[in-house]
Amino acid sequence: MPTYKAPVEDVQFLLNDVFHIERYGNLPGFADASSDVLAAILEEAGKFAEEVLAPLNRVGDLEGCKRHDDGSVTTPTGFKQAYKQYADGGWMGVSVPAEYGGQGLPGTFTVMINELLGGANIAFSMYPGLTQGAIAALLHHGSDAIKKTYLPAMTAGKWTGTMNLTEPHCGTDLGLSRSKAVKQADGSYKITGTKIFISSGEHDLAENIIHLVLARTEGAPAGIKGLTLFVVPKFLVNADGSLGGRNGVMCGSIEHKMGIHGNSTAVLNYDSASGWIIGEENRGINAMFTMMNEARLGVAVQGLAISEVAYQNAVNYAKDRLQGRSISGVKAPDKPADPIIVHPDVRRMLMTIKALNEASRALVLWTALKADVAHRSDDEKARQAADDHMGLLTPVLKGVLTDNGLTNTVMAQQIFGGHGYIAEHGMEQFVRDARIMMIYEGANGIQALDLVGRKLGRDGGRAITAFFKEVSDYVKEHSADEAMKPYVAPLGEALAQLQQATMWFMQNALKKPDNAGAGSTDYMHLFGLVALGYMWAQMARTAQEKLKNGANGSEERMKAKLVTGRYFMERVLPESAAHLKRIQTGADTMMALPAEAF
Amino acid sequence: MPTYKAPVEDVQFLLNDVFHIERYGNLPGFADASSDVLAAILEEAGKFAEEVLAPLNRVGDLEGCKRHDDGSVTTPTGFKQAYKQYADGGWMGVSVPAEYGGQGLPGTFTVMINELLGGANIAFSMYPGLTQGAIAALLHHGSDAIKKTYLPAMTAGKWTGTMNLTEPHCGTDLGLSRSKAVKQADGSYKITGTKIFISSGEHDLAENIIHLVLARTEGAPAGIKGLTLFVVPKFLVNADGSLGGRNGVMCGSIEHKMGIHGNSTAVLNYDSASGWIIGEENRGINAMFTMMNEARLGVAVQGLAISEVAYQNAVNYAKDRLQGRSISGVKAPDKPADPIIVHPDVRRMLMTIKALNEASRALVLWTALKADVAHRSDDEKARQAADDHMGLLTPVLKGVLTDNGLTNTVMAQQIFGGHGYIAEHGMEQFVRDARIMMIYEGANGIQALDLVGRKLGRDGGRAITAFFKEVSDYVKEHSADEAMKPYVAPLGEALAQLQQATMWFMQNALKKPDNAGAGSTDYMHLFGLVALGYMWAQMARTAQEKLKNGANGSEERMKAKLVTGRYFMERVLPESAAHLKRIQTGADTMMALPAEAF
């Protein structure tokens, strides 16, 4: 059975040494986020993930969720107890403001904790994950009354949350939504319609489930500009906060799916269910987008998390499994064969995953810090810059880290040979669980379109211009430093390619919009390579400084950082040129065939 | 539920128009392989695949195989009847010599038929597939007595076959095998040991199962040079060909695995089972290699087959699913949204799979024709050249077409969005079924090592030299032709990169063998791109000729070929430069970390 070890030291290296979290001390909540508090939280969260959640990962896959005739759903053995521990531990509210019962710590802490939970058990982590998204939407868009009604119990983990967007005939194109909302005399609405693919949609973990639902009010315009967001609790909530009667929302079925069996993916039938408006009428998409940015960053973290746990297990196997002899000379003469970690092609896979994971973790935490600035800073310019960063990087993180999540789990599985295909080793579950991440919260092709079609040009290209300037300044600043050359020289090249690709879109996509769509996925990955490469340059710089100034017991880890960063530059980054070349061929050939020719 | 349509016209285009199968008329069996016979066989095989096997694909996945307490295994509902139809139809023996009851047709026909069976139902197709491999090994290495005993019933499909190599502690490194063979007074052997991952290892489809088993005779040397191949029937065979008593081989369990649930993957326990030598003592690996080349080509065909069926279903979905509007203007104004095939990023995925599949089919059939030359020609030089080609291309085909099999099924699944993750649509089964192909018959990393470590240098590089010359001559021959430039110019560039990579190995791998291992997978894929590109150049040339000389109703298909070939050159081939760059970085960084640093 797979094991999991929380990457505690790597998170500390990033937050303390690379990103200097202490510099954010002026933001609310960060004063309480000393490196001691960080260490204590990481240790506790790591223990919970390793000891409670990881052992339930296979159980969840084997048992799955069970729906009963009354529409109730039972989660796998052990999930309920584990969820109680999660709620009792106060994990749901780590970053929720104190006035709703949270600890008010940086959102970055929740992001970092979620990597650990996801690494141990993706299906489980989705129950709190969706709840945190719902909390964020209510915090930003809910009225005071609604916040008071729902947030304390959700923050305490007594109630969980969901997002309801997809319908049978529409996923990406939400404008086609048919769910209706009819206004009642008391200001509430009656919601009717069918929502599908609702993660954590029905279960036995919590007393109540708070659904956030997109629906169309009577007379609202067609398309996405006629959608309103509603809060629809499974059980109605009395004025005193106690639970009232059952609301008109029932789980019609749960899906039989490729993976994440431990999470219930529900079809929810709304039949005149009582709901209350969140935010403004017909502006549901905007409210949903707040939630989606958090959720998309959350899915990116899942991609990293599953890649990390798959990597760890592949490393263990590669050190244990004896097969063949090293071509550079026998390494374990006392054994019948060498451990397979001596073979270059096995190294290739391990180094590739390692190089991607460590840079991905950096990119996640860097962006999470920006999110904290965007939410908490009192400096408007800083808020705006951080918000620009979030908008630009969120689709890149979601698309790239989850595409990598699949390829990395597949590589990790490959290291097991035939044993990787057998269920008991657990590697094939990682692949199946990873697969959904490329799809939900907006399929990765949609992330790429969001990046190219919306984020690049927004505010006259302010976000991308700032990103280019930052990376370009960094490259220039360190280009004369011999030790940094192996990192910043390739990064500079890839940045230039990304700039050329951006220019190409500016020159060719206006006159022919298909040229943007045709290059969008390649652009997203090219962007990802540059962003990850930038993380490696910074990590290498920090490692060099630490090695110079006394690494305090982390010498070997810092040396490994330098090697792994070089590997990224030599072996992962070169993909950038192919992306640019593909982008520059445009849409002509791609779109030339009539549909019948396929 | 997914559907399947046999790509009959494409096979005919390749065999008749591109490769001119009539030119092979002097080889035994080819005289009977007229284009009419080809058409008739394709039609029949296609019908069987589409109507009988495809509907059983999901059944096989859902039910899987069941092992009973007595060690017997039941295959999924419908498999037995379908197998009977397969056997009665004479499909097993299409290419087996007439003296054993076969039809003696080209091996190429069997390869082409196997694509259709695999496209319809991979798990099912493995029962006959393994049998054909066993037939090949017996044909090449069995004594006359053994051939007479086993081949007629196997050719008739009354008995099936298996390959037994892997043991719990050894897969890739067969030299560690522990299964023993003790010689008996009558010249037979008693085989004892445990073999795992035996595909089609136990089932209820046939009266008998003929296991080919690697084991070590008493006093044999350690390592792979002490292994001998044995035939071990499940039921002993009497002198008159009737079945005798049960032999000492039992199915201990079947694996619970990620996919191919319809095929039984057995643990076989040999307990003093009677076996007879195939080929020479201690030369079992050589006999096994004959079988493995066929089997590896067979797995490459599986990669193509599953990619094809996944593509077809993704195309159907992309034409049906309405979501969003084309950014180049509304395409279906009468509908609430456009079909998603109008979106460039959906096209990108469909075009990529299409471009890979069509070239892969060409590469498979071209290589299958070479195999026929190698087996059947009476011209020694032609046989040698064809055998060189087989040895060189087999690992490329196996590694590249199965890696693509996974990425292509993943892309096809992605087109379905959330619906692709749900079991009932069948797309996730394709991904799970495709995954094993990268592992079995030698994991793809082993294919890459076989290519770089063994095949490149063999006979002074004769095979690779011939391949370079052939492609290079083709590029030169057509480089002045304006219409061919978009195909041969990029092909020439990629070929030059492959030659540079080869040169780099020659200069750097001898002094440091890890440099070969470190670049092997990239080299295999670079090789694959050149080989597939060469196929596209030839297909484009043929399409241009047909369009000039009267395409006889195939104008649209020929125009589509030209577009799809261009797409390959513009969008798929550019990967070659990244492969070269990675190869040239060598092993230093990859191998720098101590094992503890992972």
Tab-separated table of N, CA and C in Angstrom, chain A residues 168-173 255-260 311 319 321 323-324 327-328 342 344-345 347-348 351 354 410 413-414 417-419 421-423 428 432 435-436 438-439 444-445 513-514 517-518 521 560 563 567 570-571 575 582 585-586 589-591 593 595 597-598, chain B residues 168-173 255-260 311 319 321 323-324 327-328 342 344-345 347-348 351 354 410 413-414 417-418 421-423 428 432 435-436 438-439 444-445 513-514 517-518 521 560 563 567 570-571 575 582 585-586 589-591 593 595 597-598:
chain	number	residue	atom	x	y	z
A	168	PRO	N	-27.003	18.737	-17.313
A	168	PRO	CA	-26.728	17.665	-18.275
A	168	PRO	C	-26.292	18.173	-19.649
A	169	HIS	N	-26.878	19.258	-20.113
A	169	HIS	CA	-26.581	19.723	-21.463
A	169	HIS	C	-25.576	20.871	-21.464
A	170	CYS	N	-25.066	21.260	-20.304
A	170	CYS	CA	-24.080	22.342	-20.334
A	170	CYS	C	-23.091	22.265	-19.192
A	171	GLY	N	-21.834	22.401	-19.577
A	171	GLY	CA	-20.767	22.420	-18.595
A	171	GLY	C	-19.967	23.687	-18.806
A	172	THR	N	-19.153	23.685	-19.830
A	172	THR	CA	-18.360	24.853	-20.174
A	172	THR	C	-19.250	26.059	-20.476
A	173	ASP	N	-20.300	25.799	-21.230
A	173	ASP	CA	-21.160	26.874	-21.719
A	173	ASP	C	-22.333	27.084	-20.765
A	255	GLU	N	-22.423	9.206	-9.511
A	255	GLU	CA	-21.810	8.706	-10.735
A	255	GLU	C	-20.858	7.543	-10.450
A	256	HIS	N	-20.830	6.618	-11.392
A	256	HIS	CA	-19.807	5.571	-11.394
A	256	HIS	C	-18.682	6.112	-12.267
A	257	LYS	N	-17.518	6.336	-11.668
A	257	LYS	CA	-16.508	7.072	-12.430
A	257	LYS	C	-15.118	6.471	-12.332
A	258	MET	N	-14.192	7.032	-13.090
A	258	MET	CA	-12.848	6.472	-13.233
A	258	MET	C	-12.075	6.448	-11.923
A	259	GLY	N	-12.247	7.488	-11.126
A	259	GLY	CA	-11.489	7.580	-9.876
A	259	GLY	C	-12.208	8.438	-8.859
A	260	ILE	N	-11.452	8.984	-7.907
A	260	ILE	CA	-12.003	9.699	-6.745
A	260	ILE	C	-13.313	9.064	-6.275
A	311	TYR	N	5.243	10.294	-6.657
A	311	TYR	CA	6.705	10.370	-6.704
A	311	TYR	C	7.330	9.656	-5.508
A	319	LYS	N	14.186	2.306	-5.045
A	319	LYS	CA	15.303	1.986	-4.146
A	319	LYS	C	15.271	0.527	-3.700
A	321	ARG	N	13.444	-2.224	-5.422
A	321	ARG	CA	13.307	-3.236	-6.464
A	321	ARG	C	14.673	-3.500	-7.101
A	323	GLN	N	16.759	-5.142	-10.024
A	323	GLN	CA	16.516	-5.595	-11.387
A	323	GLN	C	17.610	-5.050	-12.291
A	324	GLY	N	18.395	-5.950	-12.875
A	324	GLY	CA	19.445	-5.532	-13.793
A	324	GLY	C	20.635	-4.930	-13.064
A	327	ILE	N	24.700	0.117	-15.999
A	327	ILE	CA	25.625	0.000	-17.142
A	327	ILE	C	26.939	0.699	-16.862
A	328	SER	N	26.995	1.486	-15.796
A	328	SER	CA	28.266	2.130	-15.464
A	328	SER	C	29.027	1.314	-14.418
A	342	VAL	N	19.421	2.972	-10.046
A	342	VAL	CA	20.719	3.196	-10.707
A	342	VAL	C	20.565	3.397	-12.216
A	344	PRO	N	19.586	5.006	-15.680
A	344	PRO	CA	19.303	6.382	-16.116
A	344	PRO	C	17.843	6.629	-16.483
A	345	ASP	N	17.203	5.673	-17.170
A	345	ASP	CA	15.832	5.952	-17.599
A	345	ASP	C	14.865	6.007	-16.418
A	347	ARG	N	15.912	7.153	-13.415
A	347	ARG	CA	16.274	8.493	-12.924
A	347	ARG	C	15.562	9.600	-13.698
A	348	ARG	N	15.554	9.430	-15.009
A	348	ARG	CA	14.908	10.435	-15.857
A	348	ARG	C	13.497	10.704	-15.364
A	351	MET	N	13.633	12.256	-11.710
A	351	MET	CA	14.135	13.638	-11.713
A	351	MET	C	13.115	14.587	-12.347
A	354	LYS	N	10.388	15.163	-9.814
A	354	LYS	CA	10.935	15.965	-8.705
A	354	LYS	C	11.102	17.429	-9.120
A	410	VAL	N	1.548	8.924	-14.146
A	410	VAL	CA	1.788	7.857	-15.130
A	410	VAL	C	3.259	7.442	-15.109
A	413	GLN	N	3.927	5.454	-11.970
A	413	GLN	CA	3.363	4.118	-12.150
A	413	GLN	C	4.272	3.261	-13.032
A	414	GLN	N	4.844	3.895	-14.059
A	414	GLN	CA	5.695	3.180	-15.013
A	414	GLN	C	6.909	2.561	-14.310
A	417	GLY	N	6.682	-0.971	-13.274
A	417	GLY	CA	6.477	-2.021	-14.273
A	417	GLY	C	5.088	-2.614	-14.137
A	418	GLY	N	4.973	-3.928	-14.347
A	418	GLY	CA	3.682	-4.593	-14.277
A	418	GLY	C	2.982	-4.390	-12.940
A	419	HIS	N	3.767	-4.270	-11.885
A	419	HIS	CA	3.172	-4.090	-10.557
A	419	HIS	C	2.413	-2.769	-10.453
A	421	TYR	N	0.430	-1.671	-12.569
A	421	TYR	CA	-0.904	-1.829	-13.183
A	421	TYR	C	-1.864	-2.572	-12.257
A	422	ILE	N	-1.298	-3.195	-11.236
A	422	ILE	CA	-2.088	-4.011	-10.303
A	422	ILE	C	-2.628	-3.105	-9.202
A	423	ALA	N	-3.907	-3.285	-8.887
A	423	ALA	CA	-4.562	-2.352	-7.967
A	423	ALA	C	-3.898	-2.287	-6.595
A	428	GLU	N	-1.993	2.808	-9.663
A	428	GLU	CA	-3.001	3.042	-10.707
A	428	GLU	C	-4.135	3.914	-10.177
A	432	ARG	N	-5.807	7.317	-11.896
A	432	ARG	CA	-7.251	7.509	-12.081
A	432	ARG	C	-7.758	8.739	-11.330
A	435	ARG	N	-6.693	12.015	-13.074
A	435	ARG	CA	-7.274	12.312	-14.385
A	435	ARG	C	-8.367	13.376	-14.319
A	436	ILE	N	-9.172	13.371	-13.257
A	436	ILE	CA	-10.291	14.316	-13.187
A	436	ILE	C	-9.807	15.761	-13.087
A	438	MET	N	-7.723	17.426	-14.663
A	438	MET	CA	-7.599	18.106	-15.957
A	438	MET	C	-8.955	18.538	-16.492
A	439	ILE	N	-10.003	18.018	-15.864
A	439	ILE	CA	-11.355	18.261	-16.385
A	439	ILE	C	-12.149	19.225	-15.517
A	444	ASN	N	-8.930	21.862	-19.017
A	444	ASN	CA	-7.692	22.615	-19.222
A	444	ASN	C	-7.664	23.427	-20.510
A	445	GLY	N	-8.383	22.962	-21.508
A	445	GLY	CA	-8.496	23.758	-22.728
A	445	GLY	C	-9.181	25.100	-22.461
A	513	PRO	N	-9.390	35.259	-35.064
A	513	PRO	CA	-9.439	34.804	-33.664
A	513	PRO	C	-9.067	33.327	-33.482
A	514	ASP	N	-9.323	32.514	-34.515
A	514	ASP	CA	-8.952	31.100	-34.382
A	514	ASP	C	-7.462	30.917	-34.138
A	517	GLY	N	-7.093	30.599	-30.415
A	517	GLY	CA	-7.540	29.300	-29.907
A	517	GLY	C	-6.598	28.179	-30.303
A	518	ALA	N	-6.056	28.278	-31.512
A	518	ALA	CA	-5.202	27.204	-32.020
A	518	ALA	C	-3.891	27.089	-31.245
A	521	THR	N	-3.399	26.206	-25.864
A	521	THR	CA	-2.858	25.187	-24.954
A	521	THR	C	-1.331	25.204	-24.961
A	560	ALA	N	21.027	19.333	-3.530
A	560	ALA	CA	20.052	18.639	-4.380
A	560	ALA	C	19.185	19.642	-5.143
A	563	VAL	N	21.088	20.756	-8.206
A	563	VAL	CA	21.094	19.733	-9.260
A	563	VAL	C	19.716	19.633	-9.919
A	567	TYR	N	18.564	20.210	-13.760
A	567	TYR	CA	17.833	19.202	-14.528
A	567	TYR	C	16.619	19.831	-15.201
A	570	GLU	N	17.803	21.801	-18.178
A	570	GLU	CA	18.347	20.992	-19.267
A	570	GLU	C	17.311	20.091	-19.930
A	571	ARG	N	16.401	19.580	-19.132
A	571	ARG	CA	15.551	18.487	-19.615
A	571	ARG	C	14.071	18.820	-19.734
A	575	GLU	N	11.290	22.069	-23.958
A	575	GLU	CA	9.983	21.944	-24.587
A	575	GLU	C	9.463	23.297	-25.084
A	582	ARG	N	4.785	25.647	-32.631
A	582	ARG	CA	3.402	25.241	-32.900
A	582	ARG	C	2.461	26.447	-32.896
A	585	THR	N	2.426	28.399	-36.099
A	585	THR	CA	1.828	27.854	-37.325
A	585	THR	C	0.373	28.281	-37.467
A	586	GLY	N	-0.226	28.787	-36.394
A	586	GLY	CA	-1.586	29.307	-36.499
A	586	GLY	C	-2.658	28.261	-36.716
A	589	THR	N	-4.082	25.186	-40.954
A	589	THR	CA	-4.132	23.741	-41.185
A	589	THR	C	-5.079	23.074	-40.202
A	590	MET	N	-5.003	23.517	-38.958
A	590	MET	CA	-5.832	22.910	-37.910
A	590	MET	C	-7.324	22.968	-38.234
A	591	MET	N	-7.734	24.076	-38.858
A	591	MET	CA	-9.161	24.286	-39.105
A	591	MET	C	-9.560	23.958	-40.548
A	593	LEU	N	-10.006	21.154	-42.343
A	593	LEU	CA	-10.880	20.048	-42.725
A	593	LEU	C	-12.348	20.356	-42.420
A	595	ALA	N	-16.008	19.140	-41.150
A	595	ALA	CA	-16.305	18.206	-40.056
A	595	ALA	C	-16.451	16.774	-40.561
A	597	ALA	N	-14.764	15.251	-42.638
A	597	ALA	CA	-13.492	14.593	-42.961
A	597	ALA	C	-12.872	13.909	-41.736
A	598	PHE	N	-13.478	14.130	-40.576
A	598	PHE	CA	-12.925	13.476	-39.374
A	598	PHE	C	-13.483	12.057	-39.251
B	168	PRO	N	7.629	-13.337	-9.606
B	168	PRO	CA	7.374	-12.245	-8.657
B	168	PRO	C	8.561	-11.289	-8.477
B	169	HIS	N	9.766	-11.813	-8.494
B	169	HIS	CA	10.931	-10.973	-8.224
B	169	HIS	C	11.654	-10.564	-9.496
B	170	CYS	N	11.142	-10.957	-10.647
B	170	CYS	CA	11.832	-10.534	-11.868
B	170	CYS	C	10.900	-10.396	-13.053
B	171	GLY	N	11.040	-9.265	-13.724
B	171	GLY	CA	10.281	-9.008	-14.929
B	171	GLY	C	11.263	-8.682	-16.038
B	172	THR	N	11.770	-7.467	-15.996
B	172	THR	CA	12.759	-7.047	-16.974
B	172	THR	C	14.008	-7.928	-16.931
B	173	ASP	N	14.444	-8.231	-15.725
B	173	ASP	CA	15.703	-8.952	-15.541
B	173	ASP	C	15.443	-10.446	-15.435
B	255	GLU	N	-5.256	-11.300	-11.266
B	255	GLU	CA	-4.957	-9.978	-10.718
B	255	GLU	C	-6.169	-9.053	-10.802
B	256	HIS	N	-6.275	-8.200	-9.788
B	256	HIS	CA	-7.227	-7.095	-9.831
B	256	HIS	C	-6.441	-5.912	-10.391
B	257	LYS	N	-6.827	-5.441	-11.568
B	257	LYS	CA	-5.947	-4.476	-12.228
B	257	LYS	C	-6.684	-3.280	-12.805
B	258	MET	N	-5.922	-2.323	-13.314
B	258	MET	CA	-6.473	-1.043	-13.760
B	258	MET	C	-7.431	-1.182	-14.946
B	259	GLY	N	-7.114	-2.086	-15.837
B	259	GLY	CA	-7.935	-2.237	-17.037
B	259	GLY	C	-7.817	-3.636	-17.607
B	260	ILE	N	-8.107	-3.761	-18.895
B	260	ILE	CA	-8.206	-5.059	-19.583
B	260	ILE	C	-8.793	-6.129	-18.651
B	311	TYR	N	-10.477	7.873	-30.793
B	311	TYR	CA	-10.619	8.992	-31.734
B	311	TYR	C	-12.013	9.016	-32.350
B	319	LYS	N	-18.965	16.273	-32.736
B	319	LYS	CA	-19.939	16.718	-33.739
B	319	LYS	C	-21.332	16.899	-33.132
B	321	ARG	N	-22.052	17.329	-29.509
B	321	ARG	CA	-22.148	18.128	-28.291
B	321	ARG	C	-22.186	19.626	-28.647
B	323	GLN	N	-21.932	23.381	-27.480
B	323	GLN	CA	-21.381	24.112	-26.337
B	323	GLN	C	-20.563	25.288	-26.858
B	324	GLY	N	-21.004	26.487	-26.519
B	324	GLY	CA	-20.260	27.672	-26.929
B	324	GLY	C	-20.445	27.993	-28.404
B	327	ILE	N	-15.378	31.189	-32.247
B	327	ILE	CA	-14.906	32.570	-32.162
B	327	ILE	C	-14.738	33.200	-33.544
B	328	SER	N	-14.826	32.384	-34.574
B	328	SER	CA	-14.743	32.966	-35.915
B	328	SER	C	-16.134	33.217	-36.495
B	342	VAL	N	-16.131	22.883	-33.737
B	342	VAL	CA	-15.749	24.177	-34.332
B	342	VAL	C	-14.628	24.858	-33.536
B	344	PRO	N	-11.062	25.581	-31.999
B	344	PRO	CA	-9.704	25.183	-32.362
B	344	PRO	C	-9.059	24.209	-31.384
B	345	ASP	N	-9.255	24.396	-30.076
B	345	ASP	CA	-8.561	23.503	-29.144
B	345	ASP	C	-9.113	22.077	-29.199
B	347	ARG	N	-10.284	20.815	-32.101
B	347	ARG	CA	-9.626	20.401	-33.358
B	347	ARG	C	-8.189	19.947	-33.119
B	348	ARG	N	-7.496	20.740	-32.321
B	348	ARG	CA	-6.093	20.414	-32.030
B	348	ARG	C	-5.977	18.972	-31.558
B	351	MET	N	-7.114	16.515	-34.480
B	351	MET	CA	-6.126	16.479	-35.571
B	351	MET	C	-4.849	15.756	-35.128
B	354	LYS	N	-5.584	12.056	-35.094
B	354	LYS	CA	-5.751	11.602	-36.488
B	354	LYS	C	-4.395	11.510	-37.199
B	410	VAL	N	-6.257	9.722	-23.701
B	410	VAL	CA	-6.482	10.789	-22.722
B	410	VAL	C	-7.044	12.032	-23.423
B	413	GLN	N	-10.633	11.380	-24.387
B	413	GLN	CA	-11.453	11.471	-23.175
B	413	GLN	C	-11.676	12.930	-22.789
B	414	GLN	N	-10.652	13.745	-22.971
B	414	GLN	CA	-10.738	15.159	-22.589
B	414	GLN	C	-11.832	15.879	-23.378
B	417	GLY	N	-15.142	16.215	-21.792
B	417	GLY	CA	-15.281	16.956	-20.538
B	417	GLY	C	-15.601	16.004	-19.399
B	418	GLY	N	-16.442	16.454	-18.476
B	418	GLY	CA	-16.789	15.627	-17.320
B	418	GLY	C	-17.372	14.279	-17.709
B	421	TYR	N	-15.145	11.265	-17.833
B	421	TYR	CA	-14.670	10.651	-16.585
B	421	TYR	C	-15.671	9.628	-16.056
B	422	ILE	N	-16.876	9.669	-16.599
B	422	ILE	CA	-17.954	8.791	-16.149
B	422	ILE	C	-17.876	7.468	-16.907
B	423	ALA	N	-18.015	6.376	-16.172
B	423	ALA	CA	-17.781	5.059	-16.773
B	423	ALA	C	-18.694	4.764	-17.965
B	428	GLU	N	-13.184	6.378	-20.394
B	428	GLU	CA	-12.187	6.129	-19.347
B	428	GLU	C	-11.688	4.690	-19.414
B	432	ARG	N	-7.772	3.319	-19.367
B	432	ARG	CA	-7.282	2.267	-18.476
B	432	ARG	C	-6.739	1.071	-19.256
B	435	ARG	N	-3.309	1.848	-20.850
B	435	ARG	CA	-2.158	2.052	-19.956
B	435	ARG	C	-1.221	0.849	-19.904
B	436	ILE	N	-1.771	-0.364	-19.961
B	436	ILE	CA	-0.920	-1.557	-19.825
B	436	ILE	C	0.052	-1.695	-20.991
B	438	MET	N	1.983	0.273	-22.410
B	438	MET	CA	3.297	0.888	-22.184
B	438	MET	C	4.172	0.018	-21.285
B	439	ILE	N	3.549	-0.977	-20.672
B	439	ILE	CA	4.271	-1.777	-19.679
B	439	ILE	C	4.579	-3.175	-20.195
B	444	ASN	N	8.297	0.434	-21.855
B	444	ASN	CA	8.808	1.265	-22.948
B	444	ASN	C	10.230	1.768	-22.724
B	445	GLY	N	10.623	1.935	-21.482
B	445	GLY	CA	12.019	2.286	-21.200
B	445	GLY	C	12.972	1.193	-21.675
B	513	PRO	N	28.648	5.017	-20.574
B	513	PRO	CA	27.431	4.327	-21.036
B	513	PRO	C	26.136	4.967	-20.524
B	514	ASP	N	26.190	5.615	-19.351
B	514	ASP	CA	24.973	6.258	-18.853
B	514	ASP	C	24.451	7.326	-19.822
B	517	GLY	N	21.823	5.587	-21.871
B	517	GLY	CA	20.588	5.364	-21.113
B	517	GLY	C	19.839	6.657	-20.862
B	518	ALA	N	20.580	7.715	-20.623
B	518	ALA	CA	19.947	8.992	-20.278
B	518	ALA	C	19.173	9.585	-21.454
B	521	THR	N	15.044	7.186	-24.119
B	521	THR	CA	13.618	7.406	-24.372
B	521	THR	C	13.397	8.565	-25.339
B	560	ALA	N	-7.978	15.318	-47.494
B	560	ALA	CA	-7.828	15.269	-46.031
B	560	ALA	C	-6.449	14.729	-45.655
B	563	VAL	N	-3.967	17.567	-45.845
B	563	VAL	CA	-4.098	18.487	-44.703
B	563	VAL	C	-3.537	17.845	-43.432
B	567	TYR	N	-0.515	18.947	-40.985
B	567	TYR	CA	-0.687	19.144	-39.549
B	567	TYR	C	0.414	18.406	-38.781
B	570	GLU	N	3.592	20.391	-39.056
B	570	GLU	CA	3.573	21.672	-38.355
B	570	GLU	C	3.458	21.527	-36.843
B	571	ARG	N	2.715	20.538	-36.400
B	571	ARG	CA	2.312	20.509	-34.982
B	571	ARG	C	2.874	19.345	-34.182
B	575	GLU	N	8.434	18.608	-32.038
B	575	GLU	CA	8.936	18.001	-30.800
B	575	GLU	C	10.368	17.471	-30.967
B	582	ARG	N	17.596	17.428	-25.332
B	582	ARG	CA	17.677	16.651	-24.086
B	582	ARG	C	18.739	15.570	-24.179
B	585	THR	N	22.245	16.747	-23.556
B	585	THR	CA	22.685	17.156	-22.220
B	585	THR	C	23.328	15.997	-21.471
B	586	GLY	N	23.119	14.777	-21.951
B	586	GLY	CA	23.798	13.638	-21.352
B	586	GLY	C	23.308	13.278	-19.967
B	589	THR	N	23.846	15.542	-15.072
B	589	THR	CA	22.893	16.079	-14.101
B	589	THR	C	21.913	15.007	-13.648
B	590	MET	N	21.459	14.219	-14.598
B	590	MET	CA	20.471	13.180	-14.291
B	590	MET	C	20.959	12.218	-13.225
B	591	MET	N	22.259	11.908	-13.257
B	591	MET	CA	22.800	10.895	-12.356
B	591	MET	C	23.522	11.503	-11.148
B	593	LEU	N	22.553	13.058	-8.330
B	593	LEU	CA	22.083	12.948	-6.943
B	593	LEU	C	22.357	11.565	-6.354
B	595	ALA	N	21.198	8.435	-4.048
B	595	ALA	CA	19.842	7.871	-3.919
B	595	ALA	C	19.090	8.490	-2.738
B	597	ALA	N	18.971	11.437	-1.831
B	597	ALA	CA	18.469	12.788	-2.083
B	597	ALA	C	17.090	12.780	-2.741
B	598	PHE	N	16.614	11.589	-3.096
B	598	PHE	CA	15.277	11.536	-3.729
B	598	PHE	C	14.200	11.470	-2.653
